[in-house]
Each structure stands twice: as structure tokens, then as C-alpha cells.
mmCIF file of C-alpha atoms in Angstrom:
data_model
loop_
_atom_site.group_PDB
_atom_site.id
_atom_site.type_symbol
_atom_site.label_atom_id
_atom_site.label_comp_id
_atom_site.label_asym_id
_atom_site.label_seq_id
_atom_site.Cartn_x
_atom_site.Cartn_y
_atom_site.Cartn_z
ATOM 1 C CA UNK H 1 74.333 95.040 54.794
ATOM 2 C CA UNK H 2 77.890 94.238 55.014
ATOM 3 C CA UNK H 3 80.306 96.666 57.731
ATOM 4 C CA UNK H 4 83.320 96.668 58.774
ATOM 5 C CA UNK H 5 84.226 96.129 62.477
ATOM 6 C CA UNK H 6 87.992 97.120 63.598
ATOM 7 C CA UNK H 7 89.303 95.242 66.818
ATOM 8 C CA UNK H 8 92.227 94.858 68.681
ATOM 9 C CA UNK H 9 93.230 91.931 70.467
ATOM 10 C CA UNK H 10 91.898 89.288 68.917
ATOM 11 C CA UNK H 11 94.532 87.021 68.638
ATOM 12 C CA UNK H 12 94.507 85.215 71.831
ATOM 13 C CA UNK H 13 91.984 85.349 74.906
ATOM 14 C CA UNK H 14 88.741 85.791 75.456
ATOM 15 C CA UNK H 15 88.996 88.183 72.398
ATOM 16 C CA UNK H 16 89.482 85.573 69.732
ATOM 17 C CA UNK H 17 86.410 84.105 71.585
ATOM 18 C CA UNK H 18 84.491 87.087 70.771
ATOM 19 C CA UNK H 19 86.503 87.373 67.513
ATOM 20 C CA UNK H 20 84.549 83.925 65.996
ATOM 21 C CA UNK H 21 81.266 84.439 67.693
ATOM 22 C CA UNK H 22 80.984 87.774 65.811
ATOM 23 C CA UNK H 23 81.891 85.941 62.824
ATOM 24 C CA UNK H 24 79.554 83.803 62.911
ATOM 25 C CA UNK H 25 76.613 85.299 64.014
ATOM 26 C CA UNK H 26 77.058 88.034 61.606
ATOM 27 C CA UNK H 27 77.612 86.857 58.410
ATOM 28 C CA UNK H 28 77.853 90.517 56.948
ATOM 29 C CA UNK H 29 81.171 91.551 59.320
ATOM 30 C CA UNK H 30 84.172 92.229 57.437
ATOM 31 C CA UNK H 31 86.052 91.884 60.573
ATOM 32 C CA UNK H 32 89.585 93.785 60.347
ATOM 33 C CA UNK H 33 91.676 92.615 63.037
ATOM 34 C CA UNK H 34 94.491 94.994 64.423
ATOM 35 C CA UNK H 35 97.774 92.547 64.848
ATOM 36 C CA UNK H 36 101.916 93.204 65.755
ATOM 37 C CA UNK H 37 103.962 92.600 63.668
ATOM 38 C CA UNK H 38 103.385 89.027 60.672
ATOM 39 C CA UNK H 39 100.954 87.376 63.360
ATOM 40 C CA UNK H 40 97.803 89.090 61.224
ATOM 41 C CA UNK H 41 98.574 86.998 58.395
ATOM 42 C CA UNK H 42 97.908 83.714 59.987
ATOM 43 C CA UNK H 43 95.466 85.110 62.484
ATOM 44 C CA UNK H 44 93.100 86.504 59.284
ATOM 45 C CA UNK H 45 93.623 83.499 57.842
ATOM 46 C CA UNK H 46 92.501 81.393 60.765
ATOM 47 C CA UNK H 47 89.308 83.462 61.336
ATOM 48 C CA UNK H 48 88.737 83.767 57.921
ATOM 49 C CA UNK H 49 88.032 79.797 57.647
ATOM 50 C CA UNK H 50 84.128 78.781 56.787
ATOM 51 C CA UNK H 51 83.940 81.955 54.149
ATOM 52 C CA UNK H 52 84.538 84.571 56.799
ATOM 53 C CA UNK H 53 85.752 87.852 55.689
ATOM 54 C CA UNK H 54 88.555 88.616 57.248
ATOM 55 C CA UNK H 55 91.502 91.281 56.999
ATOM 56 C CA UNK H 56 94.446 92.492 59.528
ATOM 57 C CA UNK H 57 96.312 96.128 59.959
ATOM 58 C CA UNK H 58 99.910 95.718 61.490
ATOM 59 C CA UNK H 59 100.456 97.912 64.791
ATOM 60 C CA UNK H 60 102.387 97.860 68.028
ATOM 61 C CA UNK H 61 99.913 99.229 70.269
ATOM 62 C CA UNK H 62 102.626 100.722 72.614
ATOM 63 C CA UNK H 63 103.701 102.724 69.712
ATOM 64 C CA UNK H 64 101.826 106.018 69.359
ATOM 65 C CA UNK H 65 103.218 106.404 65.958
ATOM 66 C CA UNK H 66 102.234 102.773 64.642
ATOM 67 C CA UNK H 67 98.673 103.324 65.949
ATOM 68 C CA UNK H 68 98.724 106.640 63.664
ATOM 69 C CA UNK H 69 99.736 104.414 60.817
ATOM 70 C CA UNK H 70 97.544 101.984 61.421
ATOM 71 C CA UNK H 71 94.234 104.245 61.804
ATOM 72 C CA UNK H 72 95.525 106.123 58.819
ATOM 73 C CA UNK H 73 95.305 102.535 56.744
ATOM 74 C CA UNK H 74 92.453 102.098 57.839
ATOM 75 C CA UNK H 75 90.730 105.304 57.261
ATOM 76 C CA UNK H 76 92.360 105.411 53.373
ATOM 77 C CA UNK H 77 90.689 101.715 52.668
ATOM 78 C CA UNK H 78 87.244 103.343 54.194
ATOM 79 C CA UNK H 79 87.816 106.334 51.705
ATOM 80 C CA UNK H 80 88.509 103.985 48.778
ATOM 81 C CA UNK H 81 86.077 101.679 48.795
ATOM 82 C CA UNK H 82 88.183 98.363 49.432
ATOM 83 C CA UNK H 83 86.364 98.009 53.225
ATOM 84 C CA UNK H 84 82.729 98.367 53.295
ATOM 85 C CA UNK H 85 80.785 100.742 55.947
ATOM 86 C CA UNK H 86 82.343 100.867 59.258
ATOM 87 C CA UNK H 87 79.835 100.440 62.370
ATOM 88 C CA UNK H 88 82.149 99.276 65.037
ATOM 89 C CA UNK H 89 85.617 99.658 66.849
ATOM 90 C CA UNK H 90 86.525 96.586 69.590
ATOM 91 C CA UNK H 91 89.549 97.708 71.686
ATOM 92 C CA UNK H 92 89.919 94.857 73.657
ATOM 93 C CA UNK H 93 93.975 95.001 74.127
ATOM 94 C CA UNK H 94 95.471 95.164 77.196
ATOM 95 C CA UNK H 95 98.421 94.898 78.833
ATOM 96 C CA UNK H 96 99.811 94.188 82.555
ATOM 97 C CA UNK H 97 103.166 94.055 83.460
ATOM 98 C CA UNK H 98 105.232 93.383 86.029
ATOM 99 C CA UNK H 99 106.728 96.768 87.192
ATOM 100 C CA UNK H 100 105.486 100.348 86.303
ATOM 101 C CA UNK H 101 108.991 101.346 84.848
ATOM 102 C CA UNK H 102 108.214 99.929 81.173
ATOM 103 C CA UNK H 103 108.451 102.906 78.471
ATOM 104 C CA UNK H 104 107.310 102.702 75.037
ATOM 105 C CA UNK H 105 109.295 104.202 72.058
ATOM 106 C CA UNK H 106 107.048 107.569 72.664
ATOM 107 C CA UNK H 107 108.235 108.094 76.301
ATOM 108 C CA UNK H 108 104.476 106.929 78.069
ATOM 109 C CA UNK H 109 104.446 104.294 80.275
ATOM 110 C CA UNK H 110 103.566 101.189 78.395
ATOM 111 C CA UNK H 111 100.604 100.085 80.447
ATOM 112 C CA UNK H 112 98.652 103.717 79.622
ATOM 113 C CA UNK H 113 100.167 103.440 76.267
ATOM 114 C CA UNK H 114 98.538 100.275 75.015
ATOM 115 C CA UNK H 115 95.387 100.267 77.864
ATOM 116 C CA UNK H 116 94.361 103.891 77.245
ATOM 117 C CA UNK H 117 96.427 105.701 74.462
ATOM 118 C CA UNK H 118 96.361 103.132 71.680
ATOM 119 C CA UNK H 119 92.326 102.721 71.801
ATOM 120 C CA UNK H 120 91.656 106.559 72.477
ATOM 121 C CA UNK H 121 93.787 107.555 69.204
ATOM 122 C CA UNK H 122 92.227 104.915 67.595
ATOM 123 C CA UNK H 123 88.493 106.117 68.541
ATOM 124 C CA UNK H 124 89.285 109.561 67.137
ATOM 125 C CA UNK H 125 91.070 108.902 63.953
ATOM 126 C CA UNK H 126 88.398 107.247 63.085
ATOM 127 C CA UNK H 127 85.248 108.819 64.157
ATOM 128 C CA UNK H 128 84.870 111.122 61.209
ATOM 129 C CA UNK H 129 84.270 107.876 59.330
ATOM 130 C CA UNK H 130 81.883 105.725 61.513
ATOM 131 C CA UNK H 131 78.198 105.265 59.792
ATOM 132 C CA UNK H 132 75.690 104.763 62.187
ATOM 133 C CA UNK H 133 74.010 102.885 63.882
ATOM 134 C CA UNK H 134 77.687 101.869 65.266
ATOM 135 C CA UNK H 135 79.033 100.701 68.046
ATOM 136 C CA UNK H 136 82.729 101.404 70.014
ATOM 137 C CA UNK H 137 83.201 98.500 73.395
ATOM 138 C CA UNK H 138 86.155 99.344 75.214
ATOM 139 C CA UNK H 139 87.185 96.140 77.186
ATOM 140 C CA UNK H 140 87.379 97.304 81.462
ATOM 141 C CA UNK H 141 88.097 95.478 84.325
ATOM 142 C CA UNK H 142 86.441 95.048 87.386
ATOM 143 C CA UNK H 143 89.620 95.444 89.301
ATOM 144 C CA UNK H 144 89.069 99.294 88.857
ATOM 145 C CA UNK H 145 86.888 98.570 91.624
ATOM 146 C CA UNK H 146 89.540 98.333 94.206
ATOM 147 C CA UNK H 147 87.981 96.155 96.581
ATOM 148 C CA UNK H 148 88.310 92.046 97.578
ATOM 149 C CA UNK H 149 84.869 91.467 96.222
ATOM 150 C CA UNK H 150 86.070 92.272 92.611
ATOM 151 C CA UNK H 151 89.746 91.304 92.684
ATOM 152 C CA UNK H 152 89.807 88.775 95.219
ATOM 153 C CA UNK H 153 92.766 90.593 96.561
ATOM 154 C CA UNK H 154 95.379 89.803 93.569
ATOM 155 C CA UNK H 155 95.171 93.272 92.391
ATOM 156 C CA UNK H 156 95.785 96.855 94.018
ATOM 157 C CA UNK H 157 93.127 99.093 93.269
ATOM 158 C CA UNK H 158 93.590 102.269 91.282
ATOM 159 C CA UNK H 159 95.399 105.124 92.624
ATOM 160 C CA UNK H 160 94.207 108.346 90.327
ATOM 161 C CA UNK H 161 96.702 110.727 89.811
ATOM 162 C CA UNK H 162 97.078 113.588 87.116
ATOM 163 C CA UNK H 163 97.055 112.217 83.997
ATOM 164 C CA UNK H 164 100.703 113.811 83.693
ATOM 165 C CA UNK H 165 101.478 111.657 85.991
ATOM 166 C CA UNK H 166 99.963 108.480 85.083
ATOM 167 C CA UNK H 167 101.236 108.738 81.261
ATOM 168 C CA UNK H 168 104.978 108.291 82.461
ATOM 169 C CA UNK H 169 106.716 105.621 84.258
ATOM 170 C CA UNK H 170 106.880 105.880 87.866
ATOM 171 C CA UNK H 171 103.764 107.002 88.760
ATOM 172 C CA UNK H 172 102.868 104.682 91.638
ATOM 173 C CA UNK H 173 105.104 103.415 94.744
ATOM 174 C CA UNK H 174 107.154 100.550 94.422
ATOM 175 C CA UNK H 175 107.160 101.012 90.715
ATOM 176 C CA UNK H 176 109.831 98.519 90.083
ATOM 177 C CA UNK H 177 107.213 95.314 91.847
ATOM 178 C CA UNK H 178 104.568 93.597 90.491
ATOM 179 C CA UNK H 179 102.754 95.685 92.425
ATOM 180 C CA UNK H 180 103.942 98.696 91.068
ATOM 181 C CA UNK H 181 102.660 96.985 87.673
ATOM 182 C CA UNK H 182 99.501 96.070 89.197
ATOM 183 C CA UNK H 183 98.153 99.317 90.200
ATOM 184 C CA UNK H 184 99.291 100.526 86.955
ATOM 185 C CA UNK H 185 96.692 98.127 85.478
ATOM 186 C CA UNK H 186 94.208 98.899 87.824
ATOM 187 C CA UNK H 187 94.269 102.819 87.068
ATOM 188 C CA UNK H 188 94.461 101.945 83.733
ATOM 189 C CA UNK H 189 90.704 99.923 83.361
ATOM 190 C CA UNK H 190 89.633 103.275 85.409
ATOM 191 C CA UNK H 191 91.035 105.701 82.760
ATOM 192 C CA UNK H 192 89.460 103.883 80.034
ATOM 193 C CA UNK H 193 85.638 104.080 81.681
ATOM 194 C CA UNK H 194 86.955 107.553 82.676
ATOM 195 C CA UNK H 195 86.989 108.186 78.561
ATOM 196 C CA UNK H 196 83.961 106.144 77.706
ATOM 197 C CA UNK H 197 82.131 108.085 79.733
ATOM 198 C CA UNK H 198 83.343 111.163 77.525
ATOM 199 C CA UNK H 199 82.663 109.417 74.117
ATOM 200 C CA UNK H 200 79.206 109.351 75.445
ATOM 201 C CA UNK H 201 79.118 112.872 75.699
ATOM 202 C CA UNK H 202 81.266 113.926 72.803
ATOM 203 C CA UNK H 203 80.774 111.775 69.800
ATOM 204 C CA UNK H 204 78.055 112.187 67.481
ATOM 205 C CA UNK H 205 74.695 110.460 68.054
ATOM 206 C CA UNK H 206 74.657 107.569 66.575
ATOM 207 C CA UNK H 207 77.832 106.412 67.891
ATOM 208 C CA UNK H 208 77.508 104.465 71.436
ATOM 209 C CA UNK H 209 80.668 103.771 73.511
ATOM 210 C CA UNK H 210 79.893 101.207 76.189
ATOM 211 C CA UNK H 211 82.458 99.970 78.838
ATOM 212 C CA UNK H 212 82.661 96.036 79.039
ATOM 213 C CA UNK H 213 83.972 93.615 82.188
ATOM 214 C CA UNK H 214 84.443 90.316 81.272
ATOM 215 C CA UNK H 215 85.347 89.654 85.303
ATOM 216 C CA UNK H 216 88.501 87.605 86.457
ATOM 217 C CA UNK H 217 89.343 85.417 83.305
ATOM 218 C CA UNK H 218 91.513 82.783 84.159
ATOM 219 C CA UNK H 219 93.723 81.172 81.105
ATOM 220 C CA UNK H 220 94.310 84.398 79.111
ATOM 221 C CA UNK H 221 97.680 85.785 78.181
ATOM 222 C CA UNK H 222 96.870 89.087 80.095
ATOM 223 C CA UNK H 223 99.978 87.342 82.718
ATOM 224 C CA UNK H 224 102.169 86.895 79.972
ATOM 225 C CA UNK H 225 104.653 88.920 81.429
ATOM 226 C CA UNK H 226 104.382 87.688 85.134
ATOM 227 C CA UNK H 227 107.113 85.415 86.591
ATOM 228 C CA UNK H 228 107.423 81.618 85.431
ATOM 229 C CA UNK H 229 105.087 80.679 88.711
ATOM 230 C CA UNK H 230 102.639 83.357 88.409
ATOM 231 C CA UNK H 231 102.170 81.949 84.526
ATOM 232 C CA UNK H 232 101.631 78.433 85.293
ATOM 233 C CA UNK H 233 99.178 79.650 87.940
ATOM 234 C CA UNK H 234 96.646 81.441 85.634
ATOM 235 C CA UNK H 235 97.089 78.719 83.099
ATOM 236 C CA UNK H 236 96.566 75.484 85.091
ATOM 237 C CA UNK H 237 95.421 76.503 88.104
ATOM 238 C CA UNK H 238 93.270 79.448 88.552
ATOM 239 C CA UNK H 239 91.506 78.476 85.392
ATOM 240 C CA UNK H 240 89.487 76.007 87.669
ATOM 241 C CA UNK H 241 87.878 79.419 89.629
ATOM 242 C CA UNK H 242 85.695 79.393 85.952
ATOM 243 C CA UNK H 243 83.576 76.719 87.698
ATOM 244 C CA UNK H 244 83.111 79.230 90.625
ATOM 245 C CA UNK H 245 80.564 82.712 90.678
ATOM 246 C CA UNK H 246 84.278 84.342 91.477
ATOM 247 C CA UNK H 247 85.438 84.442 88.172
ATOM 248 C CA UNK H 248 84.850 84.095 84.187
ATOM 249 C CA UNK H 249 85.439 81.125 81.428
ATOM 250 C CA UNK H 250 87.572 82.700 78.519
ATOM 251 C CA UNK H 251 84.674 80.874 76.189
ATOM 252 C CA UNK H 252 81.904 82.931 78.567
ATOM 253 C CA UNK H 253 83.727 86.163 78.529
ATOM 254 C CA UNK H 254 83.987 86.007 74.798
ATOM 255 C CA UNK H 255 80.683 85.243 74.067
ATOM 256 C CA UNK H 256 79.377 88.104 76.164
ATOM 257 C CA UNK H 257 82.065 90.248 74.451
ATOM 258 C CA UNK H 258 80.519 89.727 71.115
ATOM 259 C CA UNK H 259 77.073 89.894 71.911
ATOM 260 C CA UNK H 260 77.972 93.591 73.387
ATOM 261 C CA UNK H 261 79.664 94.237 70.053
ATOM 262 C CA UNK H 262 76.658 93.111 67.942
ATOM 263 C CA UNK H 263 74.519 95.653 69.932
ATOM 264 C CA UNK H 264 72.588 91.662 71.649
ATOM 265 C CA UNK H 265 73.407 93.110 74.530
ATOM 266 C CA UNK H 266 71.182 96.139 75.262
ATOM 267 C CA UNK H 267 73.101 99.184 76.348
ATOM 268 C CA UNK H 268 72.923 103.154 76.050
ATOM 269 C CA UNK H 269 75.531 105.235 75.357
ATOM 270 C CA UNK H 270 78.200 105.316 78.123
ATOM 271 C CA UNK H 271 77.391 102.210 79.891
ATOM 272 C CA UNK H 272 79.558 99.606 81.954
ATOM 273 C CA UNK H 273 78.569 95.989 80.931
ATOM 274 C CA UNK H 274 79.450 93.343 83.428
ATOM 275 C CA UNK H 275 79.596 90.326 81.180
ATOM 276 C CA UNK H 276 76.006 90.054 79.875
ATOM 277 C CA UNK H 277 74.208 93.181 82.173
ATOM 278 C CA UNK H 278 74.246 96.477 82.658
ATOM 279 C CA UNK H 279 75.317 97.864 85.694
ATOM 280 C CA UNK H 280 77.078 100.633 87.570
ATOM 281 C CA UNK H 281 81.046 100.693 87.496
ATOM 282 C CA UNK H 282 82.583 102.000 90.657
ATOM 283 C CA UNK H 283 81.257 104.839 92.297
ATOM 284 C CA UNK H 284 84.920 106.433 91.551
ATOM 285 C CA UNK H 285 84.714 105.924 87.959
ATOM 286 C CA UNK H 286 81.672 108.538 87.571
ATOM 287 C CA UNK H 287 84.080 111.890 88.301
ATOM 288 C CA UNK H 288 83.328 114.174 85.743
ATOM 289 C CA UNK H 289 86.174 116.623 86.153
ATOM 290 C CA UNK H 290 88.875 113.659 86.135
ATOM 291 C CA UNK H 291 87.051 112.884 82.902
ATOM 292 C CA UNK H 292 87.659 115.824 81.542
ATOM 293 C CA UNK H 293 90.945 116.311 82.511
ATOM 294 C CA UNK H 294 91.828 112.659 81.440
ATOM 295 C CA UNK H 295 90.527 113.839 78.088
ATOM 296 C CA UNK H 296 92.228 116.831 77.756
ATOM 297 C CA UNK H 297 95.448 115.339 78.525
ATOM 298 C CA UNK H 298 94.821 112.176 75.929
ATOM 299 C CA UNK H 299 94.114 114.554 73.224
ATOM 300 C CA UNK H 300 97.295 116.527 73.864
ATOM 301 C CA UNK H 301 99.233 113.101 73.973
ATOM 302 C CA UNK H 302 97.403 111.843 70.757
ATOM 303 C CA UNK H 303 97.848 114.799 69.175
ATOM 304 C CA UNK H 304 101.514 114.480 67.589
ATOM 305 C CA UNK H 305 100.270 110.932 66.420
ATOM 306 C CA UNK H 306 97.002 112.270 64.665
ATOM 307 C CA UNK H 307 96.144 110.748 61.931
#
């Protein structure tokens, strides 16, 4: 039966990887791909070549109030018939940067904006009008670890604070370094398995949140915003660590994306998915009162933008 899946970040990466396998080894996905700005023209028409169905919703994903309008587009097609059943949400969107001083137009920092924000207010706009069996993979990283075995030492690990905190700029030392930006990232990929883990508990049955690590990918425009050397690193040099166990091809990472989205990969409710198994996150990530404190605070953020 035909569905609709909603994802973000498709455009580049490993998730316009994932973005064609799902297309084509599910014939029945209306995929609706969540795009800034005119770039979801040409991106649905890209993925929509071979007789794949294919529409976009514009949003800036560091913009509270353009997620709202985009979830509330979405939601209205659902209602009138133009997009068929939907079983899935992909947030796979992320964002580093290169200090911890960005702001969005709503006054968060953009990092928790677009990492944890964007996909939360997304998730609840839209769970009223999930039909189930569906699925909702929020895209982690294994840097939330904290350790050299998971971020060969090119990351900070997290530093939890109140989400208060973490929602503004400034949050961590040395907020105006890469570094700074880094950690920001880092806490970030925590927060979101932080909120997967309350999905689990919170949304109906039926709906399954899972937690995916596609590892160090090489090659992706997650450094987009890192200085000119740092750039030409990830895209000609680092990519080679793909032929290594110590990190991820963007055409691996997608793949194992999109088989966690079409429910190939076997995974209950609440689970972290490193690339194609299920696993444990870190032993920090399972912290039940900063999960619900995490989600209290995103649903008082969120809540001006409600759709």
C-alpha cells in the first residue's frame, strides 16, 4: 500500500544515499523530502527520476517557526487526501559548526536548533497523524560516546548541562573555537537518543523511534562550515579511512540508513542502531531523569512553534 515517508536531509550525504535506496526498494514510498529554501524543486525532481514519487516541503531547520510551517503543510496534505498514509519520519539533518556562538532567528543556539529542536517539533506535530505500523529514525552519532575509540579523538565528547543551558549559545567553554562547536555537536547526538528514548515511552504503540549511527562518514557536508583546510580534509583525505574498520562509506552509511527506515533492520522501540546492528549507546545516554527533563524543556521550547 502506498505511504508517505517525511525526511530531512536528504539532499546531500549519506542521506540522499538512503534517500534512493528507499526509493527503490519500496516502490509504494511517496517520499516527501524536507528542503531550504528552491533546492526541493530540483532535489524532488532528481529523486523522482525512474517513476519515483517524489514531493518537497520548504523549511530552514534552524527556524522554529519554518519547522511549524512546514509540519503544518504537511499535516493539511495528510488531512486532504493529496499524500497518502504516513508510516515514517527520517530526521537525518544535522549540523556542526565551528563555534557555539551561532543563534538562530528564535534565540536557540543553532546546533540544538536544527540537531534536536527541528526533529522533536517535527515528531510531535505530526504524531496525531502517523498510521501504524510506522517508523520515526533519528540519525545519532557515535561521538556522543566521548571516548578515542568512537571519535578517534577529532571530537570532544558531550558535556550535559540543563537543557536551559544547552538551548542558548554559550553553553560550553571556549565557545567561540571549533571546539566550542564541537562539543556542541557532541551533546547534541546525546540529546537526540536522550528523546528517542522518550518517544519510546510516550508515543502510541505502533509508533517505534529508533536511534541510528552511521559511524565516522568521511565525504559528507556535515564540515561544511569548518575552515578551508579542515574541508579539503574530509573531502579528499579522510574519505580514504572508508577502507578502514575506523570509519563509514557515505554509500554504506546510506544503505544501512534505509534499511533501518524500511523496518530491514530489526529493532524495538527505543533502540540505538550502529549501522546495520543493534546495540547499546553510551552508558550516559540511558539517564532517565535527563530524559525527562530534556523533554520537558523541548516541549516548552516547541511549544510557541506548535503546529
Amino acid at each position: 500500500m502506498q505511504h508517505t515517508i517525511v525526511m530531512t536531509g536528504a539532499g546531500r550525504g549519506i542521506g540522499r544515499v538512503a534517500a534512493e535506496h528507499i526509493l527503490r526498494q519500496s516502490p509504494d514510498v511517496h517520499l516527501l523530502v524536507v528542503a531550504r529554501g528552491t533546492s526541493g524543486t530540483q532535489l524532488a525532481t532528481e529523486l523522482s527520476t525512474g517513476g519515483h514519487t517524489v514531493s518537497y516541503v520548504s523549511a530552514d531547520l534552524g527556524s522554529l517557526d519554518s519547522v511549524r510551517s512546514a509540519a503544518t503543510e504537511i499535516r493539511d496534505r495528510l488531512e486532504r487526501g493529496e499524500l497518502p498514509p504516513l508510516r515514517g519520519f527520517v530526521g537525518n539533518a544535522g549540523m556542526q559548526y565551528t563555534n557555539a556562538l551561532t543563534e538562530g532567528p528564535d534565540g536557540f543556539e543553532s546546533t540544538f536548533a536544527v540537531n534536536v529542536l527541528a526533529n522533536h517539533l517535527f515528531v510531535r506535530a505530526l504524531q496525531g497523524h502517523f498510521t501504524t505500523p510506522a517508523r520515526i529514525v533519528i540519525t545519532a552519532s557515535d561521538t556522543h560516546f566521548g571516548d578515542f575509540r568512537h571519535n578517534l579523538g577529532m571530537v570532544p565528547g558531550p558535556a550535559w548541562k540543563s537543557p536551559d543551558v544547552l538551548a542558548r549559545t554559550g553553553a560550553f567553554p571556549k565557545p567561540d573555537t571549533a571546539t566550542g562547536g564541537r562539543t556542541a555537536y557532541s551533546t547534541s547526538k546525546l540529546a537526540a537518543i536522550y528523546l528517542v528514548h522518550e518517544y519510546a515511552r510516550r508515543l502510541p504503540t505502533g509508533i517505534d523511534a529508533i536511534a541510528y549511527n552511521p559511524g565516522f562518514v568521511p565525504g559528507t557536508g556535515l564540515a561544511r562550515n569548518a575552515d578551508p583546510v579542515s574541508r579539503f580534509a574530509m573531502r579528499r583525505i579522510l574519505p580514504v579511512m572508508a577502507l578502514t574498520p575506523f570509519a563509514t562509506s557515505r554509500g554504506a552509511a546510506g544503505r544501512y540508513l534505509a534499511n533501518v527506515v524500511l523496518g530491514k533492520t530489526k529493532a524495538p522501540t527505543g533502540s540505538y542502531v550502529d549501522r546495520g546492528r543493534v546495540t547499546r549507546s553510551s552508558e550516559e545516554s540511558y539517564d532517565p531523569r535527563r530524559e525527562r527533563e530534556l523533554w520537558d524543556a523541548a516541549e516548552r521550547f516547541a511549544s510557541t512553534y506548535a503546529a
